């Protein structure tokens, strides 16, 4: 089973959280897209990753702008993988390719300096070798310029050939310029095209002037205009021929230099790829560290006993939603062991939120992130699988069918230490048979390697022995009575304020406490219906 | 000289056309020659076609541009490799085209090159940012004839409109098209600071916003499927309403957004004229129903050029074309650059001046 399926990613809000990590280079973004979780066999690497993040995010918490310079440099890192690959084929790299590789090496050099200044050299998985020889090879005759030019110094003949070309170009340009100047002074006109000047037949004065310029020839006449063409004499044609020949020679020389430089790139292929890999890693690491610093993440601790222990764990998206509505958010505290743990409690008491929080925190931790909690201790899982009611599941039979497919899959992998999150188990069918199926599933999963966390409203399940039990404390009736006077209506805000969302362990099998009628009232259900429901609840309690 | 006038007042100039082969590239090359004569340093690129070696409309090979030493060129890397130009690579832009990444180079000699620059406005804006560190007097952007290149005026300081008989040989038809385009390109900008401030706060994914006074009353998002944008606001006769369309306003969208009972004061607002793709009929409907059409940012037009050559019908009489077009676009200067003529309005009769 995949560590985190796309479906579970979405249900836990992991996709949204992951999208908030924003590398600035194409290399970093590629690593971000392809990132996979650290599995139990990679504990050592996982701890190293957390330690790197803890080091950087501690600095960032002190000074959020500490790595602005580094990030700016990283944003300029070009991905030259394609250039490196082409250098290994028969093709010769272009000047644009050399520019990109030179840029990479200059940026890598500056990043190395910046890392040393920050004292962060140790966060890299390997020392950053910035290939100074290749940078030198791409900087011949160019000083410390960022640009790339096949300068004269690349080939002993290049300067000579270029000098010939400049002289020829200059001669041709000067000849043309003389005529253009003459025309401009005489009639105030610029040529219509490279070689032609058109004049309206209505402007006989200009036509007469142009006819007296020996370097122009009357080339065409229409009813509307007369065209004059630049006269090209034999010496000009000879200059053009020479120029073509010199250009061809220059191109040949430059082609040889390009071949040589391509060979240098091919020879240093491995070192160049290593630079790309390290810079991509660094970019991704900084993006994660920025995220972790922004959410007050802490370094998780690993345990070997399979227990998950969370203290003051927060689901960032739920927290944003709750506090965004001006309400107080309650972090969760819990401890989970292998086998099944049930969570019971009233509707809107936060049972689903508990599942989401546990799943998200463990997913974040195993993707190498620091986690928003006071403390998280756990053993890495081989998979996280969630089926939450809040998710956009189909209703009726198809919803039930979907749940059964999910259960079938998690039972299949129940010999592995995964994390299974099941919300309102078997609620999509009739209560008697639903409860029976639920009990059978829980009995099958209990005692198995996965941690299975299940929410339910089935009273029978709360009576089961041998499984962990947690309960949302629920409505604080004393508090509610205090706040709910005759002048105030019971609304959702009041309900929320009177609700105690904390979890508490339940030692003995117990009867479920609903608070559902109060909730229905707070949600605005008709008063008569509420009264009748209260009467029925009371009668049910009296009859046991 | 036109190039001098442009360089004195602007940093970037785009050239758009009333149709294909209306003289855009001719105007572009002419401005380059004038710039060279004046000793101006120019940067050059094109917009609109996604790195095709052939013009997708005419099927002809895209023309090469003569490049002089020192000139800055922004084009696809493979076109530079294929050219005989000696150049220094100044920057890679990260903007990809089918012919390779668009790169910024400085010519180190005389040569010719095919331009294939950004394909849309946003890329052109990015390109200008990348160009910033390299000193130049004027950026010239040659436009292809397609919707995307028509967005260039919104990304450059000023624009030149090329009008040619290739767009319509029949003079009445040509002038009708020109008047429509001109009416759109010269729409006045909204002058209501409060409403402008309010517009700045609308979400990026809004497809349409109805303001009553300066307050957003109804927003339709791009993600809204047809019919789910909620009910339209009820227009009151006294209310002052503005419908802001952040994207393209086409005839089809106009038919959807125009309320049946137009209130006394209704303004349709778009970011700039390059977002308008309306027919004459739609404009007439707006006029008839008393709806005002405005833009947030006015497009600046420095000049109009005329091209009497038509590939199907030959050459139109150039002076009368210059006069006809000049009258429509006055007071914006109108030129026949080929013949070196400029339209000059006179009280008794129109005339042309020989330059």
PDB file of N, CA and C in Angstrom, chain A residues 457-533:
ATOM      1  N   UNK A 457     -20.664   6.289  16.802  1.00  0.00           N
ATOM      2  CA  UNK A 457     -21.821   6.632  17.638  1.00  0.00           C
ATOM      3  C   UNK A 457     -22.530   5.364  18.093  1.00  0.00           C
ATOM      4  N   UNK A 458     -22.014   4.194  17.676  1.00  0.00           N
ATOM      5  CA  UNK A 458     -22.681   2.953  18.050  1.00  0.00           C
ATOM      6  C   UNK A 458     -22.439   2.655  19.536  1.00  0.00           C
ATOM      7  N   UNK A 459     -23.508   2.622  20.351  1.00  0.00           N
ATOM      8  CA  UNK A 459     -23.333   2.378  21.794  1.00  0.00           C
ATOM      9  C   UNK A 459     -22.652   1.031  22.049  1.00  0.00           C
ATOM     10  N   UNK A 460     -22.948   0.040  21.189  1.00  0.00           N
ATOM     11  CA  UNK A 460     -22.413  -1.295  21.441  1.00  0.00           C
ATOM     12  C   UNK A 460     -20.888  -1.313  21.383  1.00  0.00           C
ATOM     13  N   UNK A 461     -20.325  -0.483  20.503  1.00  0.00           N
ATOM     14  CA  UNK A 461     -18.869  -0.478  20.343  1.00  0.00           C
ATOM     15  C   UNK A 461     -18.188   0.085  21.580  1.00  0.00           C
ATOM     16  N   UNK A 462     -18.881   1.047  22.230  1.00  0.00           N
ATOM     17  CA  UNK A 462     -18.303   1.642  23.438  1.00  0.00           C
ATOM     18  C   UNK A 462     -18.228   0.622  24.575  1.00  0.00           C
ATOM     19  N   UNK A 463     -18.958  -0.451  24.417  1.00  0.00           N
ATOM     20  CA  UNK A 463     -18.969  -1.480  25.459  1.00  0.00           C
ATOM     21  C   UNK A 463     -17.861  -2.525  25.256  1.00  0.00           C
ATOM     22  N   UNK A 464     -17.198  -2.449  24.106  1.00  0.00           N
ATOM     23  CA  UNK A 464     -16.195  -3.473  23.796  1.00  0.00           C
ATOM     24  C   UNK A 464     -14.998  -3.384  24.742  1.00  0.00           C
ATOM     25  N   UNK A 465     -14.494  -4.535  25.097  1.00  0.00           N
ATOM     26  CA  UNK A 465     -13.326  -4.546  25.980  1.00  0.00           C
ATOM     27  C   UNK A 465     -12.066  -4.866  25.172  1.00  0.00           C
ATOM     28  N   UNK A 466     -10.929  -4.515  25.754  1.00  0.00           N
ATOM     29  CA  UNK A 466      -9.655  -4.845  25.123  1.00  0.00           C
ATOM     30  C   UNK A 466      -9.222  -3.860  24.050  1.00  0.00           C
ATOM     31  N   UNK A 467      -9.974  -2.770  23.914  1.00  0.00           N
ATOM     32  CA  UNK A 467      -9.587  -1.746  22.925  1.00  0.00           C
ATOM     33  C   UNK A 467      -9.376  -0.431  23.668  1.00  0.00           C
ATOM     34  N   UNK A 468      -8.513   0.415  23.092  1.00  0.00           N
ATOM     35  CA  UNK A 468      -8.319   1.733  23.688  1.00  0.00           C
ATOM     36  C   UNK A 468      -9.583   2.559  23.510  1.00  0.00           C
ATOM     37  N   UNK A 469      -9.862   3.404  24.472  1.00  0.00           N
ATOM     38  CA  UNK A 469     -11.073   4.244  24.374  1.00  0.00           C
ATOM     39  C   UNK A 469     -10.737   5.672  24.764  1.00  0.00           C
ATOM     40  N   UNK A 470     -11.154   6.592  23.896  1.00  0.00           N
ATOM     41  CA  UNK A 470     -10.999   8.016  24.206  1.00  0.00           C
ATOM     42  C   UNK A 470     -12.354   8.665  24.025  1.00  0.00           C
ATOM     43  N   UNK A 471     -12.579   9.719  24.815  1.00  0.00           N
ATOM     44  CA  UNK A 471     -13.889  10.368  24.721  1.00  0.00           C
ATOM     45  C   UNK A 471     -13.683  11.879  24.652  1.00  0.00           C
ATOM     46  N   UNK A 472     -14.445  12.531  23.770  1.00  0.00           N
ATOM     47  CA  UNK A 472     -14.460  14.003  23.782  1.00  0.00           C
ATOM     48  C   UNK A 472     -15.265  14.387  25.020  1.00  0.00           C
ATOM     49  N   UNK A 473     -14.748  15.288  25.801  1.00  0.00           N
ATOM     50  CA  UNK A 473     -15.446  15.585  27.058  1.00  0.00           C
ATOM     51  C   UNK A 473     -16.876  16.069  26.819  1.00  0.00           C
ATOM     52  N   UNK A 474     -17.062  16.863  25.737  1.00  0.00           N
ATOM     53  CA  UNK A 474     -18.429  17.225  25.349  1.00  0.00           C
ATOM     54  C   UNK A 474     -18.957  18.452  26.049  1.00  0.00           C
ATOM     55  N   UNK A 475     -20.281  18.551  26.019  1.00  0.00           N
ATOM     56  CA  UNK A 475     -20.930  19.767  26.491  1.00  0.00           C
ATOM     57  C   UNK A 475     -20.754  19.912  27.997  1.00  0.00           C
ATOM     58  N   UNK A 476     -20.269  21.096  28.392  1.00  0.00           N
ATOM     59  CA  UNK A 476     -20.125  21.404  29.814  1.00  0.00           C
ATOM     60  C   UNK A 476     -21.447  22.038  30.234  1.00  0.00           C
ATOM     61  N   UNK A 477     -22.310  21.207  30.802  1.00  0.00           N
ATOM     62  CA  UNK A 477     -23.684  21.663  31.079  1.00  0.00           C
ATOM     63  C   UNK A 477     -23.698  22.811  32.075  1.00  0.00           C
ATOM     64  N   UNK A 478     -22.782  22.783  33.041  1.00  0.00           N
ATOM     65  CA  UNK A 478     -22.739  23.851  34.042  1.00  0.00           C
ATOM     66  C   UNK A 478     -22.393  25.169  33.362  1.00  0.00           C
ATOM     67  N   UNK A 479     -21.439  25.063  32.435  1.00  0.00           N
ATOM     68  CA  UNK A 479     -20.995  26.268  31.722  1.00  0.00           C
ATOM     69  C   UNK A 479     -22.121  26.780  30.822  1.00  0.00           C
ATOM     70  N   UNK A 480     -22.791  25.841  30.184  1.00  0.00           N
ATOM     71  CA  UNK A 480     -23.884  26.208  29.293  1.00  0.00           C
ATOM     72  C   UNK A 480     -24.981  26.912  30.077  1.00  0.00           C
ATOM     73  N   UNK A 481     -25.317  26.356  31.228  1.00  0.00           N
ATOM     74  CA  UNK A 481     -26.375  26.941  32.053  1.00  0.00           C
ATOM     75  C   UNK A 481     -25.988  28.354  32.488  1.00  0.00           C
ATOM     76  N   UNK A 482     -24.710  28.513  32.744  1.00  0.00           N
ATOM     77  CA  UNK A 482     -24.200  29.816  33.173  1.00  0.00           C
ATOM     78  C   UNK A 482     -24.392  30.871  32.070  1.00  0.00           C
ATOM     79  N   UNK A 483     -24.141  30.446  30.847  1.00  0.00           N
ATOM     80  CA  UNK A 483     -24.159  31.405  29.727  1.00  0.00           C
ATOM     81  C   UNK A 483     -25.550  31.552  29.107  1.00  0.00           C
ATOM     82  N   UNK A 484     -26.361  30.501  29.278  1.00  0.00           N
ATOM     83  CA  UNK A 484     -27.636  30.434  28.536  1.00  0.00           C
ATOM     84  C   UNK A 484     -28.770  30.885  29.448  1.00  0.00           C
ATOM     85  N   UNK A 485     -29.090  32.143  29.383  1.00  0.00           N
ATOM     86  CA  UNK A 485     -30.175  32.654  30.201  1.00  0.00           C
ATOM     87  C   UNK A 485     -31.430  32.706  29.340  1.00  0.00           C
ATOM     88  N   UNK A 486     -32.514  33.150  29.958  1.00  0.00           N
ATOM     89  CA  UNK A 486     -33.776  33.222  29.201  1.00  0.00           C
ATOM     90  C   UNK A 486     -33.698  34.262  28.091  1.00  0.00           C
ATOM     91  N   UNK A 487     -32.774  35.244  28.283  1.00  0.00           N
ATOM     92  CA  UNK A 487     -32.672  36.318  27.284  1.00  0.00           C
ATOM     93  C   UNK A 487     -31.850  35.898  26.061  1.00  0.00           C
ATOM     94  N   UNK A 488     -31.100  34.827  26.238  1.00  0.00           N
ATOM     95  CA  UNK A 488     -30.256  34.447  25.111  1.00  0.00           C
ATOM     96  C   UNK A 488     -30.784  33.173  24.446  1.00  0.00           C
ATOM     97  N   UNK A 489     -30.571  33.135  23.149  1.00  0.00           N
ATOM     98  CA  UNK A 489     -30.985  31.935  22.421  1.00  0.00           C
ATOM     99  C   UNK A 489     -29.800  30.989  22.329  1.00  0.00           C
ATOM    100  N   UNK A 490     -30.104  29.697  22.329  1.00  0.00           N
ATOM    101  CA  UNK A 490     -29.009  28.738  22.163  1.00  0.00           C
ATOM    102  C   UNK A 490     -28.626  28.735  20.678  1.00  0.00           C
ATOM    103  N   UNK A 491     -27.464  29.239  20.409  1.00  0.00           N
ATOM    104  CA  UNK A 491     -27.006  29.200  19.017  1.00  0.00           C
ATOM    105  C   UNK A 491     -25.672  28.467  18.961  1.00  0.00           C
ATOM    106  N   UNK A 492     -25.137  28.345  17.764  1.00  0.00           N
ATOM    107  CA  UNK A 492     -23.918  27.548  17.589  1.00  0.00           C
ATOM    108  C   UNK A 492     -22.730  28.137  18.338  1.00  0.00           C
ATOM    109  N   UNK A 493     -22.691  29.475  18.416  1.00  0.00           N
ATOM    110  CA  UNK A 493     -21.554  30.109  19.079  1.00  0.00           C
ATOM    111  C   UNK A 493     -21.557  29.759  20.572  1.00  0.00           C
ATOM    112  N   UNK A 494     -22.756  29.849  21.145  1.00  0.00           N
ATOM    113  CA  UNK A 494     -22.902  29.525  22.566  1.00  0.00           C
ATOM    114  C   UNK A 494     -22.548  28.049  22.790  1.00  0.00           C
ATOM    115  N   UNK A 495     -23.038  27.227  21.884  1.00  0.00           N
ATOM    116  CA  UNK A 495     -22.800  25.793  21.953  1.00  0.00           C
ATOM    117  C   UNK A 495     -21.288  25.511  21.912  1.00  0.00           C
ATOM    118  N   UNK A 496     -20.627  26.213  20.990  1.00  0.00           N
ATOM    119  CA  UNK A 496     -19.192  26.029  20.826  1.00  0.00           C
ATOM    120  C   UNK A 496     -18.453  26.448  22.101  1.00  0.00           C
ATOM    121  N   UNK A 497     -18.904  27.573  22.680  1.00  0.00           N
ATOM    122  CA  UNK A 497     -18.223  28.064  23.885  1.00  0.00           C
ATOM    123  C   UNK A 497     -18.402  27.114  25.077  1.00  0.00           C
ATOM    124  N   UNK A 498     -19.545  26.425  25.075  1.00  0.00           N
ATOM    125  CA  UNK A 498     -19.820  25.535  26.212  1.00  0.00           C
ATOM    126  C   UNK A 498     -19.265  24.125  25.978  1.00  0.00           C
ATOM    127  N   UNK A 499     -18.717  23.892  24.801  1.00  0.00           N
ATOM    128  CA  UNK A 499     -18.217  22.551  24.470  1.00  0.00           C
ATOM    129  C   UNK A 499     -16.766  22.398  24.927  1.00  0.00           C
ATOM    130  N   UNK A 500     -16.495  21.289  25.566  1.00  0.00           N
ATOM    131  CA  UNK A 500     -15.120  20.993  25.962  1.00  0.00           C
ATOM    132  C   UNK A 500     -14.587  19.973  24.954  1.00  0.00           C
ATOM    133  N   UNK A 501     -13.702  20.418  24.068  1.00  0.00           N
ATOM    134  CA  UNK A 501     -13.253  19.575  22.968  1.00  0.00           C
ATOM    135  C   UNK A 501     -12.098  18.650  23.357  1.00  0.00           C
ATOM    136  N   UNK A 502     -11.683  18.727  24.620  1.00  0.00           N
ATOM    137  CA  UNK A 502     -10.509  17.910  24.988  1.00  0.00           C
ATOM    138  C   UNK A 502     -10.872  16.424  25.011  1.00  0.00           C
ATOM    139  N   UNK A 503      -9.854  15.610  24.765  1.00  0.00           N
ATOM    140  CA  UNK A 503     -10.038  14.162  24.812  1.00  0.00           C
ATOM    141  C   UNK A 503      -9.669  13.658  26.197  1.00  0.00           C
ATOM    142  N   UNK A 504     -10.381  12.626  26.638  1.00  0.00           N
ATOM    143  CA  UNK A 504      -9.963  11.999  27.893  1.00  0.00           C
ATOM    144  C   UNK A 504     -10.030  10.478  27.721  1.00  0.00           C
ATOM    145  N   UNK A 505      -9.086   9.778  28.313  1.00  0.00           N
ATOM    146  CA  UNK A 505      -9.129   8.328  28.202  1.00  0.00           C
ATOM    147  C   UNK A 505     -10.303   7.766  28.998  1.00  0.00           C
ATOM    148  N   UNK A 506     -10.880   6.694  28.502  1.00  0.00           N
ATOM    149  CA  UNK A 506     -11.984   6.042  29.209  1.00  0.00           C
ATOM    150  C   UNK A 506     -11.476   4.662  29.607  1.00  0.00           C
ATOM    151  N   UNK A 507     -11.522   4.380  30.905  1.00  0.00           N
ATOM    152  CA  UNK A 507     -10.934   3.126  31.382  1.00  0.00           C
ATOM    153  C   UNK A 507     -11.909   1.954  31.241  1.00  0.00           C
ATOM    154  N   UNK A 508     -13.193   2.250  31.489  1.00  0.00           N
ATOM    155  CA  UNK A 508     -14.178   1.168  31.504  1.00  0.00           C
ATOM    156  C   UNK A 508     -15.128   1.310  30.314  1.00  0.00           C
ATOM    157  N   UNK A 509     -15.756   0.224  29.895  1.00  0.00           N
ATOM    158  CA  UNK A 509     -16.829   0.339  28.907  1.00  0.00           C
ATOM    159  C   UNK A 509     -17.905   1.286  29.441  1.00  0.00           C
ATOM    160  N   UNK A 510     -18.501   2.098  28.572  1.00  0.00           N
ATOM    161  CA  UNK A 510     -19.377   3.154  29.077  1.00  0.00           C
ATOM    162  C   UNK A 510     -20.559   3.378  28.137  1.00  0.00           C
ATOM    163  N   UNK A 511     -21.502   4.174  28.654  1.00  0.00           N
ATOM    164  CA  UNK A 511     -22.671   4.542  27.858  1.00  0.00           C
ATOM    165  C   UNK A 511     -22.358   5.856  27.140  1.00  0.00           C
ATOM    166  N   UNK A 512     -22.799   5.960  25.874  1.00  0.00           N
ATOM    167  CA  UNK A 512     -22.492   7.168  25.119  1.00  0.00           C
ATOM    168  C   UNK A 512     -23.334   8.344  25.565  1.00  0.00           C
ATOM    169  N   UNK A 513     -22.689   9.489  25.598  1.00  0.00           N
ATOM    170  CA  UNK A 513     -23.372  10.712  26.000  1.00  0.00           C
ATOM    171  C   UNK A 513     -23.492  11.579  24.744  1.00  0.00           C
ATOM    172  N   UNK A 514     -24.737  11.962  24.362  1.00  0.00           N
ATOM    173  CA  UNK A 514     -24.932  12.546  23.055  1.00  0.00           C
ATOM    174  C   UNK A 514     -24.917  14.050  22.960  1.00  0.00           C
ATOM    175  N   UNK A 515     -25.679  14.737  23.764  1.00  0.00           N
ATOM    176  CA  UNK A 515     -25.877  16.187  23.654  1.00  0.00           C
ATOM    177  C   UNK A 515     -26.477  16.564  22.298  1.00  0.00           C
ATOM    178  N   UNK A 516     -27.073  15.558  21.626  1.00  0.00           N
ATOM    179  CA  UNK A 516     -27.539  15.786  20.261  1.00  0.00           C
ATOM    180  C   UNK A 516     -28.750  16.713  20.241  1.00  0.00           C
ATOM    181  N   UNK A 517     -29.606  16.573  21.241  1.00  0.00           N
ATOM    182  CA  UNK A 517     -30.812  17.396  21.247  1.00  0.00           C
ATOM    183  C   UNK A 517     -30.428  18.865  21.439  1.00  0.00           C
ATOM    184  N   UNK A 518     -29.486  19.090  22.322  1.00  0.00           N
ATOM    185  CA  UNK A 518     -29.010  20.466  22.506  1.00  0.00           C
ATOM    186  C   UNK A 518     -28.432  21.021  21.218  1.00  0.00           C
ATOM    187  N   UNK A 519     -27.691  20.176  20.549  1.00  0.00           N
ATOM    188  CA  UNK A 519     -27.063  20.610  19.299  1.00  0.00           C
ATOM    189  C   UNK A 519     -28.130  20.944  18.258  1.00  0.00           C
ATOM    190  N   UNK A 520     -29.138  20.075  18.174  1.00  0.00           N
ATOM    191  CA  UNK A 520     -30.220  20.292  17.203  1.00  0.00           C
ATOM    192  C   UNK A 520     -30.915  21.619  17.488  1.00  0.00           C
ATOM    193  N   UNK A 521     -31.030  21.915  18.770  1.00  0.00           N
ATOM    194  CA  UNK A 521     -31.670  23.174  19.155  1.00  0.00           C
ATOM    195  C   UNK A 521     -30.795  24.355  18.732  1.00  0.00           C
ATOM    196  N   UNK A 522     -29.505  24.188  18.996  1.00  0.00           N
ATOM    197  CA  UNK A 522     -28.577  25.257  18.621  1.00  0.00           C
ATOM    198  C   UNK A 522     -28.558  25.461  17.114  1.00  0.00           C
ATOM    199  N   UNK A 523     -28.854  24.387  16.394  1.00  0.00           N
ATOM    200  CA  UNK A 523     -28.863  24.483  14.936  1.00  0.00           C
ATOM    201  C   UNK A 523     -30.205  24.987  14.412  1.00  0.00           C
ATOM    202  N   UNK A 524     -31.134  25.298  15.336  1.00  0.00           N
ATOM    203  CA  UNK A 524     -32.368  25.959  14.945  1.00  0.00           C
ATOM    204  C   UNK A 524     -33.520  25.043  14.610  1.00  0.00           C
ATOM    205  N   UNK A 525     -33.523  23.798  15.118  1.00  0.00           N
ATOM    206  CA  UNK A 525     -34.638  22.891  14.836  1.00  0.00           C
ATOM    207  C   UNK A 525     -35.882  23.372  15.590  1.00  0.00           C
ATOM    208  N   UNK A 526     -37.029  23.107  14.990  1.00  0.00           N
ATOM    209  CA  UNK A 526     -38.310  23.559  15.532  1.00  0.00           C
ATOM    210  C   UNK A 526     -38.445  23.203  17.019  1.00  0.00           C
ATOM    211  N   UNK A 527     -38.951  24.140  17.821  1.00  0.00           N
ATOM    212  CA  UNK A 527     -39.034  23.981  19.277  1.00  0.00           C
ATOM    213  C   UNK A 527     -39.872  22.767  19.682  1.00  0.00           C
ATOM    214  N   UNK A 528     -40.997  22.561  18.969  1.00  0.00           N
ATOM    215  CA  UNK A 528     -41.879  21.433  19.308  1.00  0.00           C
ATOM    216  C   UNK A 528     -41.155  20.108  19.096  1.00  0.00           C
ATOM    217  N   UNK A 529     -40.407  20.053  18.031  1.00  0.00           N
ATOM    218  CA  UNK A 529     -39.659  18.816  17.749  1.00  0.00           C
ATOM    219  C   UNK A 529     -38.634  18.581  18.846  1.00  0.00           C
ATOM    220  N   UNK A 530     -37.993  19.657  19.275  1.00  0.00           N
ATOM    221  CA  UNK A 530     -36.972  19.541  20.334  1.00  0.00           C
ATOM    222  C   UNK A 530     -37.614  18.998  21.628  1.00  0.00           C
ATOM    223  N   UNK A 531     -38.760  19.575  21.969  1.00  0.00           N
ATOM    224  CA  UNK A 531     -39.443  19.149  23.210  1.00  0.00           C
ATOM    225  C   UNK A 531     -39.795  17.666  23.150  1.00  0.00           C
ATOM    226  N   UNK A 532     -40.339  17.277  22.004  1.00  0.00           N
ATOM    227  CA  UNK A 532     -40.734  15.882  21.822  1.00  0.00           C
ATOM    228  C   UNK A 532     -39.498  14.956  21.916  1.00  0.00           C
ATOM    229  N   UNK A 533     -38.396  15.407  21.277  1.00  0.00           N
ATOM    230  CA  UNK A 533     -37.173  14.596  21.303  1.00  0.00           C
ATOM    231  C   UNK A 533     -36.674  14.451  22.736  1.00  0.00           C
TER     232      UNK A 533
END
